PDB file of C-alpha atoms in Angstrom:
ATOM      1  CA  MET R 219      18.744  -2.449  -2.216  1.00  0.00           C
ATOM      2  CA  VAL R 220      15.534  -0.432  -1.830  1.00  0.00           C
ATOM      3  CA  VAL R 221      13.594  -3.494  -0.632  1.00  0.00           C
ATOM      4  CA  ASP R 222      14.912  -5.976   1.949  1.00  0.00           C
ATOM      5  CA  TYR R 223      13.730  -9.573   2.173  1.00  0.00           C
ATOM      6  CA  GLU R 224      14.099 -12.212   4.876  1.00  0.00           C
ATOM      7  CA  TYR R 225      12.559 -15.648   5.089  1.00  0.00           C
ATOM      8  CA  ARG R 226      12.426 -17.570   8.316  1.00  0.00           C
ATOM      9  CA  ALA R 227       9.931 -20.346   7.806  1.00  0.00           C
ATOM     10  CA  PRO R 228       7.040 -20.016   7.786  1.00  0.00           C
ATOM     11  CA  ILE R 229       7.081 -16.168   7.627  1.00  0.00           C
ATOM     12  CA  ALA R 230       8.601 -13.900   4.987  1.00  0.00           C
ATOM     13  CA  ARG R 231       9.417 -10.325   5.993  1.00  0.00           C
ATOM     14  CA  ILE R 232       9.688  -7.510   3.475  1.00  0.00           C
ATOM     15  CA  TRP R 233      10.948  -4.016   4.303  1.00  0.00           C
ATOM     16  CA  LEU R 234      10.710  -0.946   2.100  1.00  0.00           C
ATOM     17  CA  ASN R 235      14.227   0.456   2.379  1.00  0.00           C
ATOM     18  CA  ARG R 236      14.598   4.073   1.261  1.00  0.00           C
ATOM     19  CA  PRO R 237      14.744   5.566   4.768  1.00  0.00           C
ATOM     20  CA  GLY R 238      16.368   8.800   3.633  1.00  0.00           C
ATOM     21  CA  ARG R 239      13.263   9.513   1.529  1.00  0.00           C
ATOM     22  CA  LEU R 240      10.775   8.044   4.031  1.00  0.00           C
ATOM     23  CA  ASN R 241      10.460   5.025   1.726  1.00  0.00           C
ATOM     24  CA  ALA R 242       8.854   7.161  -0.974  1.00  0.00           C
ATOM     25  CA  VAL R 243       7.824   5.208  -4.047  1.00  0.00           C
ATOM     26  CA  VAL R 244      10.039   5.074  -7.130  1.00  0.00           C
ATOM     27  CA  PRO R 245       9.986   2.441  -9.898  1.00  0.00           C
ATOM     28  CA  ALA R 246      12.873   0.521  -8.322  1.00  0.00           C
ATOM     29  CA  LEU R 247      10.939   0.197  -5.058  1.00  0.00           C
ATOM     30  CA  VAL R 248       7.865  -1.120  -6.873  1.00  0.00           C
ATOM     31  CA  ASP R 249      10.003  -3.613  -8.791  1.00  0.00           C
ATOM     32  CA  GLY R 250      11.743  -4.693  -5.594  1.00  0.00           C
ATOM     33  CA  LEU R 251       8.461  -5.146  -3.742  1.00  0.00           C
ATOM     34  CA  LEU R 252       7.006  -7.272  -6.533  1.00  0.00           C
ATOM     35  CA  ALA R 253      10.184  -9.352  -6.677  1.00  0.00           C
ATOM     36  CA  ALA R 254      10.091  -9.896  -2.910  1.00  0.00           C
ATOM     37  CA  LEU R 255       6.452 -11.013  -3.001  1.00  0.00           C
ATOM     38  CA  HIS R 256       7.302 -13.456  -5.780  1.00  0.00           C
ATOM     39  CA  ARG R 257      10.267 -14.737  -3.805  1.00  0.00           C
ATOM     40  CA  ALA R 258       8.072 -15.270  -0.748  1.00  0.00           C
ATOM     41  CA  GLU R 259       5.698 -17.369  -2.808  1.00  0.00           C
ATOM     42  CA  VAL R 260       8.558 -19.411  -4.272  1.00  0.00           C
ATOM     43  CA  ASP R 261       9.961 -19.928  -0.773  1.00  0.00           C
ATOM     44  CA  GLY R 262       6.565 -21.181   0.349  1.00  0.00           C
ATOM     45  CA  ALA R 263       6.055 -18.547   3.037  1.00  0.00           C
ATOM     46  CA  ARG R 264       2.753 -19.145   4.796  1.00  0.00           C
ATOM     47  CA  THR R 265       2.423 -15.476   5.718  1.00  0.00           C
ATOM     48  CA  VAL R 266       4.138 -12.264   4.645  1.00  0.00           C
ATOM     49  CA  LEU R 267       4.845  -9.219   6.804  1.00  0.00           C
ATOM     50  CA  LEU R 268       5.370  -5.884   5.025  1.00  0.00           C
ATOM     51  CA  ALA R 269       7.037  -3.003   6.908  1.00  0.00           C
ATOM     52  CA  GLY R 270       9.268   0.010   6.343  1.00  0.00           C
ATOM     53  CA  ARG R 271      12.806   0.889   7.420  1.00  0.00           C
ATOM     54  CA  GLY R 272      13.627   4.155   9.153  1.00  0.00           C
ATOM     55  CA  ARG R 273      11.063   6.683  10.335  1.00  0.00           C
ATOM     56  CA  ALA R 274       8.117   5.734   8.134  1.00  0.00           C
ATOM     57  CA  PHE R 275       6.281   2.942   6.408  1.00  0.00           C
ATOM     58  CA  CYS R 276       5.936   4.799   3.096  1.00  0.00           C
ATOM     59  CA  SER R 277       5.354   8.495   2.403  1.00  0.00           C
ATOM     60  CA  GLY R 278       3.817   7.994  -1.044  1.00  0.00           C
ATOM     61  CA  HIS R 279       5.234   8.782  -4.455  1.00  0.00           C
ATOM     62  CA  ASP R 280       8.610  10.508  -4.451  1.00  0.00           C
ATOM     63  CA  LEU R 281       7.750  13.912  -5.911  1.00  0.00           C
ATOM     64  CA  LYS R 282      11.402  14.936  -5.915  1.00  0.00           C
ATOM     65  CA  GLU R 283      12.096  12.407  -8.626  1.00  0.00           C
ATOM     66  CA  PRO R 284      12.198  13.817 -12.188  1.00  0.00           C
ATOM     67  CA  PRO R 285       8.744  13.744 -13.819  1.00  0.00           C
ATOM     68  CA  ALA R 286       8.152  10.507 -15.665  1.00  0.00           C
ATOM     69  CA  GLY R 287       6.810  12.361 -18.694  1.00  0.00           C
ATOM     70  CA  ASP R 288       3.355  12.500 -20.194  1.00  0.00           C
ATOM     71  CA  ASP R 289       3.663   9.810 -22.851  1.00  0.00           C
ATOM     72  CA  LEU R 290       0.364   8.022 -22.226  1.00  0.00           C
ATOM     73  CA  PRO R 291       1.476   4.449 -22.978  1.00  0.00           C
ATOM     74  CA  GLN R 292       4.396   4.898 -20.569  1.00  0.00           C
ATOM     75  CA  VAL R 293       2.129   6.395 -17.913  1.00  0.00           C
ATOM     76  CA  ARG R 294      -0.313   3.518 -18.309  1.00  0.00           C
ATOM     77  CA  ALA R 295       2.499   0.970 -17.976  1.00  0.00           C
ATOM     78  CA  ARG R 296       3.873   2.728 -14.866  1.00  0.00           C
ATOM     79  CA  ILE R 297       0.474   2.844 -13.144  1.00  0.00           C
ATOM     80  CA  ASP R 298      -0.266  -0.747 -14.088  1.00  0.00           C
ATOM     81  CA  ARG R 299       3.057  -1.762 -12.540  1.00  0.00           C
ATOM     82  CA  ILE R 300       2.100  -0.044  -9.261  1.00  0.00           C
ATOM     83  CA  GLN R 301      -1.302  -1.699  -9.313  1.00  0.00           C
ATOM     84  CA  GLU R 302       0.376  -5.069  -9.739  1.00  0.00           C
ATOM     85  CA  VAL R 303       1.382  -4.728  -6.078  1.00  0.00           C
ATOM     86  CA  THR R 304      -2.301  -4.826  -5.121  1.00  0.00           C
ATOM     87  CA  ARG R 305      -2.956  -7.754  -7.414  1.00  0.00           C
ATOM     88  CA  ARG R 306       0.044  -9.668  -6.080  1.00  0.00           C
ATOM     89  CA  ILE R 307      -0.891  -9.063  -2.424  1.00  0.00           C
ATOM     90  CA  ARG R 308      -4.548  -9.947  -2.930  1.00  0.00           C
ATOM     91  CA  GLY R 309      -3.602 -13.052  -4.891  1.00  0.00           C
ATOM     92  CA  TYR R 310      -0.933 -14.287  -2.501  1.00  0.00           C
ATOM     93  CA  PRO R 311      -1.682 -17.863  -1.306  1.00  0.00           C
ATOM     94  CA  GLY R 312      -1.241 -16.941   2.375  1.00  0.00           C
ATOM     95  CA  ALA R 313      -2.097 -13.920   4.473  1.00  0.00           C
ATOM     96  CA  VAL R 314      -0.204 -10.645   4.043  1.00  0.00           C
ATOM     97  CA  LEU R 315       0.094  -8.241   6.982  1.00  0.00           C
ATOM     98  CA  ALA R 316       1.270  -4.627   7.056  1.00  0.00           C
ATOM     99  CA  ALA R 317       3.192  -3.255  10.045  1.00  0.00           C
ATOM    100  CA  VAL R 318       2.866   0.517   9.763  1.00  0.00           C
ATOM    101  CA  HIS R 319       4.690   3.288  11.598  1.00  0.00           C
ATOM    102  CA  GLY R 320       5.237   6.939  10.827  1.00  0.00           C
ATOM    103  CA  TYR R 321       3.739   8.023   7.532  1.00  0.00           C
ATOM    104  CA  ALA R 322       1.547   5.813   5.356  1.00  0.00           C
ATOM    105  CA  LEU R 323       0.505   8.312   2.707  1.00  0.00           C
ATOM    106  CA  GLY R 324      -0.788   7.986  -0.829  1.00  0.00           C
ATOM    107  CA  ALA R 325       0.676   4.886  -2.466  1.00  0.00           C
ATOM    108  CA  GLY R 326       2.041   3.865   0.934  1.00  0.00           C
ATOM    109  CA  CYS R 327      -1.444   3.817   2.405  1.00  0.00           C
ATOM    110  CA  GLU R 328      -2.620   1.898  -0.647  1.00  0.00           C
ATOM    111  CA  PHE R 329       0.081  -0.747  -0.125  1.00  0.00           C
ATOM    112  CA  ALA R 330      -1.075  -1.173   3.473  1.00  0.00           C
ATOM    113  CA  LEU R 331      -4.790  -1.363   2.687  1.00  0.00           C
ATOM    114  CA  ALA R 332      -4.176  -4.080   0.108  1.00  0.00           C
ATOM    115  CA  CYS R 333      -3.010  -6.338   2.971  1.00  0.00           C
ATOM    116  CA  ASP R 334      -5.267  -8.638   4.974  1.00  0.00           C
ATOM    117  CA  VAL R 335      -4.412  -7.089   8.344  1.00  0.00           C
ATOM    118  CA  VAL R 336      -2.930  -3.667   9.114  1.00  0.00           C
ATOM    119  CA  VAL R 337      -1.130  -3.209  12.435  1.00  0.00           C
ATOM    120  CA  ALA R 338      -0.461   0.456  13.176  1.00  0.00           C
ATOM    121  CA  SER R 339       2.043   1.878  15.622  1.00  0.00           C
ATOM    122  CA  GLU R 340       0.582   4.593  17.838  1.00  0.00           C
ATOM    123  CA  ASP R 341       2.696   7.152  15.971  1.00  0.00           C
ATOM    124  CA  ALA R 342       1.371   6.197  12.524  1.00  0.00           C
ATOM    125  CA  GLU R 343      -0.423   8.672  10.263  1.00  0.00           C
ATOM    126  CA  PHE R 344      -2.527   7.728   7.254  1.00  0.00           C
ATOM    127  CA  GLY R 345      -3.717   9.865   4.385  1.00  0.00           C
ATOM    128  CA  PHE R 346      -4.414  10.316   0.703  1.00  0.00           C
ATOM    129  CA  PRO R 347      -2.898  13.607  -0.519  1.00  0.00           C
ATOM    130  CA  GLU R 348      -3.354  12.845  -4.238  1.00  0.00           C
ATOM    131  CA  VAL R 349      -6.232  15.231  -4.959  1.00  0.00           C
ATOM    132  CA  GLY R 350      -4.396  18.092  -3.276  1.00  0.00           C
ATOM    133  CA  VAL R 351      -1.388  17.658  -5.562  1.00  0.00           C
ATOM    134  CA  GLY R 352      -3.360  17.086  -8.745  1.00  0.00           C
ATOM    135  CA  LEU R 353      -2.982  13.310  -8.898  1.00  0.00           C
ATOM    136  CA  SER R 354      -5.334  10.335  -8.710  1.00  0.00           C
ATOM    137  CA  VAL R 355      -5.466   7.313  -6.428  1.00  0.00           C
ATOM    138  CA  THR R 356      -4.200   3.907  -7.532  1.00  0.00           C
ATOM    139  CA  GLY R 357      -3.955   0.411  -6.112  1.00  0.00           C
ATOM    140  CA  GLY R 358      -7.697  -0.279  -6.138  1.00  0.00           C
ATOM    141  CA  VAL R 359      -8.216   1.997  -3.146  1.00  0.00           C
ATOM    142  CA  SER R 360     -11.279   3.561  -4.784  1.00  0.00           C
ATOM    143  CA  ARG R 361     -12.908   0.181  -4.257  1.00  0.00           C
ATOM    144  CA  LEU R 362     -11.189  -1.002  -1.086  1.00  0.00           C
ATOM    145  CA  LEU R 363     -11.456   2.168   1.007  1.00  0.00           C
ATOM    146  CA  PRO R 364     -15.277   2.500   1.006  1.00  0.00           C
ATOM    147  CA  HIS R 365     -15.567  -1.110   2.140  1.00  0.00           C
ATOM    148  CA  LEU R 366     -13.324  -0.363   5.114  1.00  0.00           C
ATOM    149  CA  VAL R 367     -14.656   2.985   6.299  1.00  0.00           C
ATOM    150  CA  GLY R 368     -17.915   3.541   4.410  1.00  0.00           C
ATOM    151  CA  LEU R 369     -18.560   5.705   1.371  1.00  0.00           C
ATOM    152  CA  ALA R 370     -19.076   8.993   3.220  1.00  0.00           C
ATOM    153  CA  LYS R 371     -15.816   8.695   5.173  1.00  0.00           C
ATOM    154  CA  ALA R 372     -13.972   7.518   2.065  1.00  0.00           C
ATOM    155  CA  ARG R 373     -15.119  10.641   0.213  1.00  0.00           C
ATOM    156  CA  GLU R 374     -13.879  12.791   3.080  1.00  0.00           C
ATOM    157  CA  LEU R 375     -10.494  11.071   3.208  1.00  0.00           C
ATOM    158  CA  LEU R 376      -9.902  11.286  -0.539  1.00  0.00           C
ATOM    159  CA  LEU R 377     -11.318  14.748  -1.253  1.00  0.00           C
ATOM    160  CA  PHE R 378      -9.814  16.620   1.705  1.00  0.00           C
ATOM    161  CA  GLY R 379      -6.660  14.544   2.055  1.00  0.00           C
ATOM    162  CA  GLU R 380      -6.444  15.126   5.794  1.00  0.00           C
ATOM    163  CA  ARG R 381      -4.177  12.836   7.751  1.00  0.00           C
ATOM    164  CA  VAL R 382      -5.648  10.348  10.179  1.00  0.00           C
ATOM    165  CA  SER R 383      -3.936   9.332  13.412  1.00  0.00           C
ATOM    166  CA  ALA R 384      -3.479   5.677  14.275  1.00  0.00           C
ATOM    167  CA  ALA R 385      -6.152   5.866  16.973  1.00  0.00           C
ATOM    168  CA  GLU R 386      -8.633   7.439  14.557  1.00  0.00           C
ATOM    169  CA  ALA R 387      -7.694   4.919  11.865  1.00  0.00           C
ATOM    170  CA  LEU R 388      -8.558   2.122  14.282  1.00  0.00           C
ATOM    171  CA  ARG R 389     -11.837   3.803  15.234  1.00  0.00           C
ATOM    172  CA  ILE R 390     -13.051   4.162  11.652  1.00  0.00           C
ATOM    173  CA  GLY R 391     -11.900   0.683  10.578  1.00  0.00           C
ATOM    174  CA  LEU R 392      -8.984   1.751   8.405  1.00  0.00           C
ATOM    175  CA  VAL R 393      -6.632  -0.509  10.398  1.00  0.00           C
ATOM    176  CA  GLY R 394      -7.220  -3.670  12.383  1.00  0.00           C
ATOM    177  CA  LYS R 395      -4.789  -3.472  15.296  1.00  0.00           C
ATOM    178  CA  LEU R 396      -2.980  -0.789  17.294  1.00  0.00           C
ATOM    179  CA  ALA R 397       0.507  -1.366  18.702  1.00  0.00           C
ATOM    180  CA  PRO R 398       2.636   0.630  21.156  1.00  0.00           C
ATOM    181  CA  ALA R 399       5.015   3.047  19.458  1.00  0.00           C
ATOM    182  CA  GLY R 400       7.852   0.992  18.013  1.00  0.00           C
ATOM    183  CA  GLY R 401       6.060  -2.294  18.630  1.00  0.00           C
ATOM    184  CA  HIS R 402       4.255  -2.585  15.318  1.00  0.00           C
ATOM    185  CA  GLU R 403       6.540  -5.237  13.834  1.00  0.00           C
ATOM    186  CA  GLN R 404       6.440  -7.359  16.970  1.00  0.00           C
ATOM    187  CA  VAL R 405       2.642  -7.310  17.141  1.00  0.00           C
ATOM    188  CA  ALA R 406       2.330  -7.956  13.411  1.00  0.00           C
ATOM    189  CA  GLY R 407       4.871 -10.767  13.687  1.00  0.00           C
ATOM    190  CA  GLU R 408       2.849 -12.428  16.435  1.00  0.00           C
ATOM    191  CA  LEU R 409      -0.303 -12.234  14.311  1.00  0.00           C
ATOM    192  CA  ALA R 410       1.595 -13.529  11.292  1.00  0.00           C
ATOM    193  CA  ALA R 411       2.706 -16.534  13.335  1.00  0.00           C
ATOM    194  CA  VAL R 412      -0.888 -17.262  14.338  1.00  0.00           C
ATOM    195  CA  LEU R 413      -2.086 -17.114  10.736  1.00  0.00           C
ATOM    196  CA  ALA R 414       0.865 -19.202   9.555  1.00  0.00           C
ATOM    197  CA  GLY R 415      -0.403 -21.930  11.852  1.00  0.00           C
ATOM    198  CA  ARG R 416      -3.856 -21.985  10.296  1.00  0.00           C
ATOM    199  CA  PRO R 417      -4.683 -24.746   7.790  1.00  0.00           C
ATOM    200  CA  PRO R 418      -3.448 -23.239   4.524  1.00  0.00           C
ATOM    201  CA  VAL R 419      -6.349 -24.252   2.299  1.00  0.00           C
ATOM    202  CA  ALA R 420      -8.928 -23.039   4.792  1.00  0.00           C
ATOM    203  CA  LEU R 421      -7.070 -19.749   5.179  1.00  0.00           C
ATOM    204  CA  GLN R 422      -6.850 -19.233   1.452  1.00  0.00           C
ATOM    205  CA  LEU R 423     -10.528 -20.058   0.972  1.00  0.00           C
ATOM    206  CA  ALA R 424     -11.520 -17.680   3.761  1.00  0.00           C
ATOM    207  CA  ARG R 425      -9.543 -14.853   2.132  1.00  0.00           C
ATOM    208  CA  ARG R 426     -11.056 -15.667  -1.246  1.00  0.00           C
ATOM    209  CA  ALA R 427     -14.588 -15.747   0.170  1.00  0.00           C
ATOM    210  CA  LEU R 428     -14.130 -12.329   1.750  1.00  0.00           C
ATOM    211  CA  ASP R 429     -12.790 -10.942  -1.510  1.00  0.00           C
ATOM    212  CA  LEU R 430     -15.666 -12.225  -3.629  1.00  0.00           C
ATOM    213  CA  GLY R 431     -17.628  -9.109  -2.770  1.00  0.00           C
ATOM    214  CA  LEU R 432     -14.723  -6.981  -3.984  1.00  0.00           C
ATOM    215  CA  ASP R 433     -12.992  -8.796  -6.796  1.00  0.00           C
ATOM    216  CA  GLY R 434     -15.910  -8.749  -9.178  1.00  0.00           C
ATOM    217  CA  THR R 435     -15.511  -5.008  -9.581  1.00  0.00           C
ATOM    218  CA  LEU R 436     -11.947  -4.455  -8.341  1.00  0.00           C
ATOM    219  CA  ALA R 437     -10.661  -4.968 -11.880  1.00  0.00           C
ATOM    220  CA  GLN R 438     -13.055  -2.283 -13.071  1.00  0.00           C
ATOM    221  CA  ALA R 439     -11.819   0.032 -10.314  1.00  0.00           C
ATOM    222  CA  LEU R 440      -8.220  -0.554 -11.359  1.00  0.00           C
ATOM    223  CA  THR R 441      -9.069   0.233 -14.981  1.00  0.00           C
ATOM    224  CA  ILE R 442     -10.860   3.422 -14.006  1.00  0.00           C
ATOM    225  CA  GLU R 443      -7.892   4.496 -11.887  1.00  0.00           C
ATOM    226  CA  VAL R 444      -5.554   4.077 -14.862  1.00  0.00           C
ATOM    227  CA  ASP R 445      -7.842   6.265 -16.963  1.00  0.00           C
ATOM    228  CA  HIS R 446      -7.905   8.889 -14.209  1.00  0.00           C
ATOM    229  CA  ALA R 447      -4.128   8.753 -13.883  1.00  0.00           C
ATOM    230  CA  LEU R 448      -3.822   9.393 -17.613  1.00  0.00           C
ATOM    231  CA  LEU R 449      -6.199  12.332 -17.326  1.00  0.00           C
ATOM    232  CA  THR R 450      -4.305  13.893 -14.411  1.00  0.00           C
ATOM    233  CA  THR R 451      -1.046  13.424 -16.304  1.00  0.00           C
ATOM    234  CA  ARG R 452      -2.450  15.363 -19.248  1.00  0.00           C
ATOM    235  CA  SER R 453      -4.086  18.027 -17.061  1.00  0.00           C
ATOM    236  CA  GLY R 454      -0.792  19.463 -15.808  1.00  0.00           C
ATOM    237  CA  GLU R 455      -2.331  20.030 -12.359  1.00  0.00           C
ATOM    238  CA  HIS R 456       0.369  17.951 -10.675  1.00  0.00           C
ATOM    239  CA  ALA R 457       3.158  20.255 -11.796  1.00  0.00           C
ATOM    240  CA  GLY R 458       2.403  23.230  -9.558  1.00  0.00           C
ATOM    241  CA  PRO R 459       2.448  21.757  -6.017  1.00  0.00           C
ATOM    242  CA  ARG R 460       5.433  19.477  -6.665  1.00  0.00           C
ATOM    243  CA  THR R 461       7.850  21.536  -4.539  1.00  0.00           C
ATOM    244  CA  GLU R 462       5.411  22.154  -1.710  1.00  0.00           C
ATOM    245  CA  PHE R 463       4.769  18.435  -1.189  1.00  0.00           C
ATOM    246  CA  SER R 464       8.176  17.171  -2.261  1.00  0.00           C
ATOM    247  CA  ASP R 465       9.027  15.609   1.110  1.00  0.00           C
ATOM    248  CA  GLY R 466       5.876  13.494   1.129  1.00  0.00           C
ATOM    249  CA  HIS R 467       4.572  15.133   4.304  1.00  0.00           C
TER     250      HIS R 467
END
């Protein structure tokens, strides 16, 4: 299993579980994550906590996997499947929290930023290496990131792809809480318990109200990202650096 699931009412916990590859994203991991989110909703979990097994939360797409090919309908379907994670998290009836340690890069950072609250261990590192390896961002981050850190900082993070420490991520508003090294799941669990105790309708309405400023154009952002992903697939730019960045860090 590349995704682990546990439900202890009222909280569902989901772990990305490819520790040998720093939880790098492959289709099976995306499918497992979507299935776990659906299961949490069926179970009636009031809050969901998303974390990673091993040494990292998620190091981004697994560039050691064989190329998926450049058939555009297949590429579109693959990107849409990844973006469904953002849709599912944003549309979840209760709050979704990310407990991040180690690397949260590329798609991994996008998974985290889709959540309502991000708790970062002091050893966490965030970043968007896509431009440097000839790829494009997904998961609605082109819309979500500027709202978190401002447009100028978002440009810097995406264009240069430099990694951001947990302390810096807290300072610029990329994450909401900082936890001692190794304590990220405990802190996130405590916050999840607090939110699980909130009146569910009020909590859902509060989340929806906050998203109204985003959701009107988030769908447009997702569509644009698919188009960009198709363009980068056809450009061939992602082929050259594959070996250099194959470990996701």
